[in-house]
XYZ file of C-alpha atoms in Angstrom:
431
model
C 10.908 -30.158 -15.798
C 13.480 -27.944 -12.721
C 11.074 -25.960 -10.444
C 13.410 -22.889 -11.636
C 12.653 -23.424 -15.502
C 10.945 -20.670 -17.108
C 7.585 -23.194 -17.672
C 6.968 -24.193 -14.394
C 7.313 -20.940 -12.984
C 4.864 -19.959 -16.022
C 1.994 -22.614 -14.965
C 3.069 -21.146 -11.350
C 1.383 -18.027 -11.876
C -1.267 -19.530 -13.565
C -2.764 -21.125 -10.596
C -1.809 -18.040 -8.464
C -3.955 -15.876 -10.663
C -6.385 -18.329 -10.833
C -6.600 -19.274 -6.754
C -7.007 -15.471 -5.950
C -9.271 -14.116 -8.358
C -12.219 -17.300 -7.088
C -10.748 -16.151 -3.757
C -10.728 -12.437 -3.586
C -14.352 -13.257 -5.171
C -15.298 -15.448 -2.259
C -14.116 -12.862 0.291
C -15.670 -10.423 -0.255
C -19.473 -12.935 -1.870
C -20.844 -12.788 1.520
C -21.075 -8.743 1.582
C -22.730 -8.796 -2.106
C -25.227 -10.923 -0.252
C -25.696 -9.332 2.528
C -26.122 -5.877 0.267
C -28.499 -7.741 -2.063
C -30.095 -8.687 1.187
C -30.521 -12.249 -0.307
C -30.269 -15.765 2.067
C -26.845 -16.827 3.264
C -27.906 -20.219 1.825
C -29.550 -18.671 -1.147
C -25.868 -16.855 -2.051
C -24.102 -20.113 -1.258
C -26.469 -22.715 -3.375
C -26.530 -20.076 -6.211
C -22.882 -20.633 -6.869
C -23.247 -23.941 -6.182
C -24.246 -24.778 -9.939
C -20.851 -23.952 -11.013
C -19.603 -26.412 -8.839
C -21.431 -28.517 -10.840
C -20.157 -27.378 -14.218
C -17.044 -27.642 -13.302
C -17.275 -31.666 -11.447
C -19.604 -32.422 -15.115
C -16.622 -31.109 -17.842
C -13.137 -32.116 -15.409
C -12.888 -35.289 -17.517
C -13.317 -33.784 -20.716
C -10.604 -31.193 -20.207
C -8.572 -33.681 -18.471
C -9.145 -35.955 -22.018
C -8.913 -33.210 -24.224
C -5.390 -32.032 -22.557
C -4.347 -35.862 -23.545
C -5.745 -34.886 -27.307
C -5.572 -30.938 -28.082
C -1.849 -30.702 -25.884
C -1.961 -29.173 -22.716
C -1.028 -26.029 -23.913
C -3.551 -24.975 -25.901
C -6.477 -26.462 -23.266
C -4.497 -23.813 -20.979
C -5.159 -20.988 -23.353
C -8.640 -22.286 -23.452
C -8.981 -22.099 -19.546
C -7.976 -18.753 -18.666
C -9.864 -17.391 -21.261
C -13.039 -18.752 -19.600
C -12.014 -17.043 -16.470
C -11.069 -13.641 -17.847
C -14.955 -13.847 -18.951
C -16.401 -14.872 -15.659
C -14.474 -12.508 -14.059
C -15.361 -9.660 -15.845
C -18.662 -10.674 -16.453
C -19.121 -11.544 -12.585
C -18.011 -7.833 -12.141
C -20.202 -6.220 -14.330
C -23.370 -7.833 -13.127
C -22.652 -7.234 -9.379
C -22.142 -3.187 -10.023
C -25.418 -3.474 -11.661
C -27.112 -4.468 -9.101
C -25.943 -2.668 -6.308
C -26.147 0.350 -8.636
C -29.656 0.066 -8.947
C -29.260 -0.433 -12.953
C -30.807 -3.482 -12.315
C -33.082 -5.261 -9.698
C -32.115 -7.605 -7.714
C -33.460 -10.577 -8.710
C -31.625 -10.002 -12.252
C -28.180 -8.790 -11.551
C -27.730 -12.421 -9.111
C -29.378 -14.045 -11.853
C -26.278 -12.975 -14.146
C -23.689 -13.229 -11.199
C -25.073 -16.845 -11.184
C -24.397 -16.743 -14.409
C -21.101 -15.977 -14.753
C -20.044 -18.177 -12.081
C -21.366 -20.736 -14.289
C -19.203 -19.762 -17.047
C -15.759 -20.401 -14.284
C -17.419 -23.812 -13.865
C -17.277 -24.419 -17.179
C -13.903 -23.832 -18.258
C -11.900 -23.261 -14.748
C -11.047 -26.709 -14.510
C -9.407 -26.995 -17.484
C -5.976 -24.485 -16.700
C -5.040 -26.276 -13.433
C -5.883 -30.060 -15.312
C -3.762 -29.239 -18.243
C -1.420 -28.158 -15.414
C -0.738 -30.805 -13.749
C -0.431 -32.954 -16.346
C 2.000 -30.481 -17.945
C 4.047 -31.095 -14.910
C 3.608 -34.409 -14.652
C 4.748 -35.233 -18.224
C 7.707 -33.656 -17.179
C 8.782 -35.308 -13.861
C 9.944 -38.504 -13.059
C 8.310 -40.230 -10.280
C 10.632 -39.430 -7.490
C 10.305 -36.077 -7.929
C 6.753 -35.907 -8.810
C 5.484 -35.249 -4.935
C 7.769 -32.512 -4.347
C 7.000 -30.853 -8.052
C 2.655 -31.463 -7.589
C 3.596 -29.574 -4.014
C 5.320 -27.320 -5.417
C 2.329 -26.494 -7.730
C 0.178 -26.982 -5.777
C 1.804 -24.102 -3.238
C 1.054 -21.358 -6.056
C -2.765 -22.183 -4.973
C -1.662 -21.521 -1.258
C 0.122 -18.153 -2.515
C -3.194 -17.273 -5.220
C -5.557 -17.628 -1.391
C -3.047 -15.325 -0.044
C -3.302 -12.735 -2.052
C -6.983 -12.371 -3.811
C -8.430 -11.875 0.163
C -5.278 -9.128 0.644
C -5.844 -7.295 -2.518
C -9.825 -7.704 -2.613
C -10.026 -4.327 0.209
C -7.724 -2.271 -2.061
C -10.335 -2.770 -4.998
C -13.179 -1.864 -3.392
C -13.461 1.282 -4.786
C -15.778 4.107 -4.963
C -16.301 3.838 -8.711
C -16.767 0.141 -8.879
C -17.462 -0.708 -5.285
C -17.197 -4.576 -4.226
C -16.982 -5.709 -8.159
C -13.559 -3.725 -8.048
C -11.732 -7.258 -7.179
C -13.113 -8.732 -9.748
C -12.304 -6.491 -13.046
C -8.367 -5.941 -11.509
C -8.037 -10.197 -11.903
C -9.269 -10.294 -14.895
C -7.468 -7.346 -15.965
C -4.410 -10.112 -14.664
C -5.480 -13.407 -15.618
C -5.015 -11.430 -19.771
C -2.202 -11.002 -18.861
C -1.514 -14.292 -18.158
C -2.802 -15.608 -21.014
C -0.823 -13.378 -23.089
C 2.077 -14.504 -21.310
C 1.344 -18.392 -21.956
C 0.421 -17.709 -25.411
C 4.145 -16.663 -26.418
C 6.597 -18.275 -23.687
C 5.370 -21.840 -22.534
C 6.824 -24.611 -24.368
C 4.807 -27.059 -26.121
C 6.306 -29.244 -28.530
C 8.985 -31.345 -26.737
C 7.499 -34.036 -25.069
C 7.214 -37.644 -26.407
C 3.040 -38.903 -26.709
C 2.888 -42.685 -24.754
C -0.138 -43.886 -26.401
C -2.356 -46.168 -25.035
C -1.712 -49.892 -24.362
C -5.034 -50.100 -26.550
C -4.173 -48.082 -29.453
C -7.221 -45.404 -28.557
C -6.142 -42.439 -26.581
C -9.773 -41.789 -25.998
C -9.665 -44.989 -24.164
C -7.611 -43.842 -21.122
C -9.063 -42.997 -18.237
C -12.346 -44.679 -18.942
C -13.949 -46.208 -15.537
C -10.920 -44.865 -13.255
C -12.585 -43.671 -10.347
C -13.611 -47.467 -10.066
C -10.502 -48.673 -9.658
C -8.940 -49.889 -6.949
C -5.583 -48.182 -7.309
C -7.521 -44.656 -7.005
C -10.685 -45.101 -5.768
C -9.470 -44.617 -1.906
C -7.925 -41.496 -2.750
C -10.244 -40.381 -4.628
C -12.773 -40.688 -1.549
C -10.353 -39.345 0.641
C -9.831 -36.324 -0.990
C -13.378 -35.735 -1.517
C -14.163 -35.777 2.782
C -10.862 -32.968 3.222
C -11.488 -30.741 0.429
C -15.504 -31.030 0.986
C -15.434 -30.468 4.534
C -12.692 -27.180 3.307
C -15.280 -25.944 1.384
C -18.323 -25.844 4.355
C -15.073 -24.095 6.337
C -14.058 -21.333 3.282
C -18.144 -20.703 2.442
C -18.735 -20.050 6.352
C -15.902 -18.524 6.999
C -17.234 -15.121 5.583
C -20.625 -14.943 7.225
C -19.326 -16.381 10.512
C -17.066 -13.385 10.485
C -19.293 -10.461 9.280
C -22.181 -12.140 12.094
C -19.329 -12.000 14.877
C -18.088 -8.698 13.907
C -21.739 -7.281 14.265
C -21.196 -7.504 17.563
C -18.851 -4.590 17.981
C -21.206 -2.697 15.544
C -19.570 -3.250 12.040
C -21.448 -3.648 9.118
C -20.866 -5.834 6.446
C -18.816 -4.537 4.011
C -16.676 -2.699 6.746
C -16.057 -6.791 8.083
C -13.634 -7.155 4.429
C -10.768 -6.196 6.125
C -10.901 -8.704 8.813
C -12.144 -11.573 6.164
C -8.800 -10.781 4.337
C -7.198 -11.585 7.613
C -8.517 -14.784 8.198
C -7.905 -16.025 5.045
C -4.895 -15.007 4.618
C -3.925 -16.261 8.152
C -5.460 -19.774 6.442
C -3.251 -19.080 3.292
C -0.186 -18.841 4.977
C -0.747 -21.393 6.918
C -0.886 -23.010 4.103
C 2.263 -21.902 2.272
C 4.215 -22.487 5.281
C 3.238 -26.311 5.118
C 3.727 -26.663 1.475
C 6.790 -24.052 0.949
C 8.967 -25.212 4.415
C 7.401 -28.533 6.198
C 7.130 -30.604 3.368
C 10.586 -30.141 1.169
C 12.460 -29.702 4.978
C 10.774 -33.119 6.110
C 10.578 -35.296 2.473
C 7.073 -36.255 3.458
C 5.768 -38.486 1.260
C 1.769 -39.231 -0.200
C 1.192 -41.937 2.780
C 2.490 -39.081 5.863
C 0.583 -36.447 4.151
C -2.972 -37.295 4.184
C -2.531 -38.721 8.017
C -0.761 -35.711 8.860
C -3.423 -33.073 6.701
C -6.875 -35.079 7.824
C -5.433 -34.902 11.275
C -4.798 -31.143 11.486
C -8.121 -30.111 9.792
C -10.193 -32.148 12.201
C -8.077 -30.385 15.348
C -9.097 -27.384 13.256
C -12.892 -27.964 13.372
C -12.977 -28.764 16.798
C -11.118 -25.767 17.296
C -13.653 -24.115 15.611
C -16.191 -25.481 18.164
C -14.406 -25.338 21.150
C -13.016 -21.033 20.951
C -15.853 -19.168 19.497
C -15.187 -15.648 18.706
C -13.422 -13.933 15.486
C -9.263 -14.774 16.719
C -11.048 -18.526 17.644
C -12.342 -18.029 13.913
C -8.954 -17.496 12.673
C -7.043 -19.841 14.258
C -8.789 -22.839 13.528
C -9.622 -21.965 10.099
C -5.541 -21.577 9.719
C -5.346 -25.050 11.406
C -7.659 -26.239 8.872
C -5.480 -24.621 6.207
C -2.496 -26.346 7.558
C -3.824 -29.694 7.243
C -5.548 -29.558 3.649
C -1.835 -27.746 2.964
C -0.726 -31.664 3.508
C -3.607 -33.241 2.335
C -3.683 -31.718 -0.989
C 0.013 -32.941 -2.276
C -0.766 -36.098 -0.307
C -3.684 -37.436 -2.667
C -2.434 -35.809 -5.627
C 0.754 -37.168 -5.646
C 0.109 -40.760 -4.513
C -2.981 -40.721 -7.198
C -0.447 -40.265 -9.938
C 1.987 -41.951 -8.558
C -0.619 -45.306 -8.256
C -0.791 -45.149 -12.419
C 0.875 -45.296 -15.860
C 2.314 -42.697 -17.586
C -0.585 -43.112 -20.391
C -3.139 -42.555 -17.727
C -1.552 -39.247 -16.168
C -4.133 -36.672 -17.568
C -7.506 -38.860 -16.816
C -5.834 -39.013 -13.063
C -5.837 -35.160 -12.589
C -9.064 -34.327 -14.403
C -9.986 -36.911 -11.990
C -8.746 -35.184 -8.835
C -9.448 -31.501 -10.326
C -13.293 -32.722 -10.174
C -12.926 -33.205 -6.750
C -12.692 -29.591 -6.495
C -15.989 -29.511 -8.347
C -17.322 -32.272 -6.168
C -16.725 -30.698 -2.537
C -18.722 -26.995 -3.341
C -21.307 -28.859 -5.007
C -23.124 -30.047 -2.074
C -20.715 -29.335 0.827
C -20.974 -25.259 1.315
C -24.929 -25.718 0.703
C -24.691 -27.605 3.823
C -22.271 -25.782 5.557
C -24.085 -22.471 5.282
C -27.703 -24.188 5.958
C -26.069 -25.387 9.817
C -24.703 -22.478 9.845
C -28.229 -20.321 9.595
C -29.519 -23.539 12.001
C -26.573 -22.993 14.755
C -23.152 -21.488 14.627
C -21.595 -24.392 15.465
C -23.161 -27.297 13.452
C -20.997 -26.964 10.479
C -17.962 -27.556 11.948
C -19.307 -30.423 14.177
C -20.321 -32.068 10.917
C -17.183 -31.474 9.267
C -15.482 -32.753 11.923
C -17.328 -36.248 11.919
C -15.626 -36.303 7.423
C -12.330 -35.854 8.606
C -12.619 -37.745 11.300
C -13.326 -40.436 8.860
C -10.988 -39.422 6.292
C -8.084 -39.964 9.120
C -9.284 -43.613 9.932
C -9.137 -44.000 5.662
C -5.347 -42.651 6.025
C -4.664 -45.505 8.519
C -6.925 -48.316 7.268
C -6.957 -48.441 3.612
C -4.514 -50.909 2.261
C -3.962 -48.290 -1.099
C -3.599 -45.182 1.365
C -1.061 -47.036 3.459
C 1.548 -48.028 0.405
C 3.990 -45.368 -0.890
C 4.171 -46.003 -4.869
C 7.633 -47.358 -5.420
C 8.913 -44.907 -8.021
C 10.964 -47.406 -9.715
C 7.904 -49.746 -9.961
C 5.601 -47.461 -11.371
C 4.567 -47.606 -15.193
C 7.041 -44.743 -16.552
C 9.873 -44.525 -19.008
C 13.464 -44.814 -17.968
C 14.967 -41.242 -16.566
C 16.945 -41.603 -19.986
C 13.362 -41.085 -21.364
C 11.208 -38.144 -22.038
C 8.669 -38.229 -19.874
C 5.030 -39.075 -21.631
C 1.982 -38.056 -22.946
C 1.582 -34.893 -25.644
C 0.465 -36.181 -28.761
C 3.424 -34.072 -30.621
C 4.484 -31.048 -30.964
C 2.410 -27.808 -30.971
C 5.032 -25.363 -32.181
C 7.459 -23.376 -30.245
C 5.020 -21.102 -28.675
């Protein structure tokens, strides 16, 4: 699959909209929590439910994409995204305008986020497996990096656009309505235009597709990729969850209220996302880095960013530290994603995609709650905890025999270049 193909561009936009909507919500969530006069830790804790559901359902969507087909699972994921964003917006508006009590409105918001947790992983898992199906091993690192960069671009667009959608009639919930509408448009494009019947099925060795990937998390081929990814994404989740509250408090010292601090949160998120894009669109293709180097640079830069946040407090220190962390994650994520994909066979691509995608749920399950709780104790505490996690990730990247080895594409369990790539259960039609 060429990155210039229409199919790849559609998948790129799917990831873009999902990331933009999620980060747009993240950018206004602290202000909504302060409007409701809720504890920062309570706000973070309530939304850990969606992360739990993401983690639990990711393997299910991975297996379903192997049997039902990638395109259908992408459509299911997009429908869940639209429903979640719409429900969250309605609940937030009802609470802010006083139509519902704060407790009921916040409960409905958490319920809408839980819907996102159930369905949110479906589209990115199926998209990653779709690309893996249609790329040769030697092309996969660059393809995965480019697909991952859609999430980086989405994290730029979401927080930057969110303040413009905070309008008198819809208030802080405005961004959710806009991203729900955009998600509905993308869903229609996928339904009408994404090809899905051009890949030959490669059955599992046992002949039972449902057995593929069971217990893969214990497999020594991917175990260290999983641990490394959990450390890095967990630290990133802490940075993201603390960022809004941190900036609101920094700007409060200048006399600005929480809602007035929203553009400053957008600038900080824009800086982080731009740093990620610089890495994934510029440095990785230019330097042609392979998974081993990506993971080493990634963990090292993320560690440096958190140390900078400790040493240089204040708004500009927050922005620069977050940008350096984001650069690190920009290296690390395609590193462990592509590395784990190359480490397994063609028939396991859906399973490993689901396993790596479950990290997004695991990382937002406990770390954000603990990070925000630590922040309420001391400003520097979450960054100190992150530094410990990332120091371990750096050590793992250099010492793990699995992560030190860059898999040779010619030695992996994949078809030859003349053979159509792996694993779709059969044609779904031309749409």
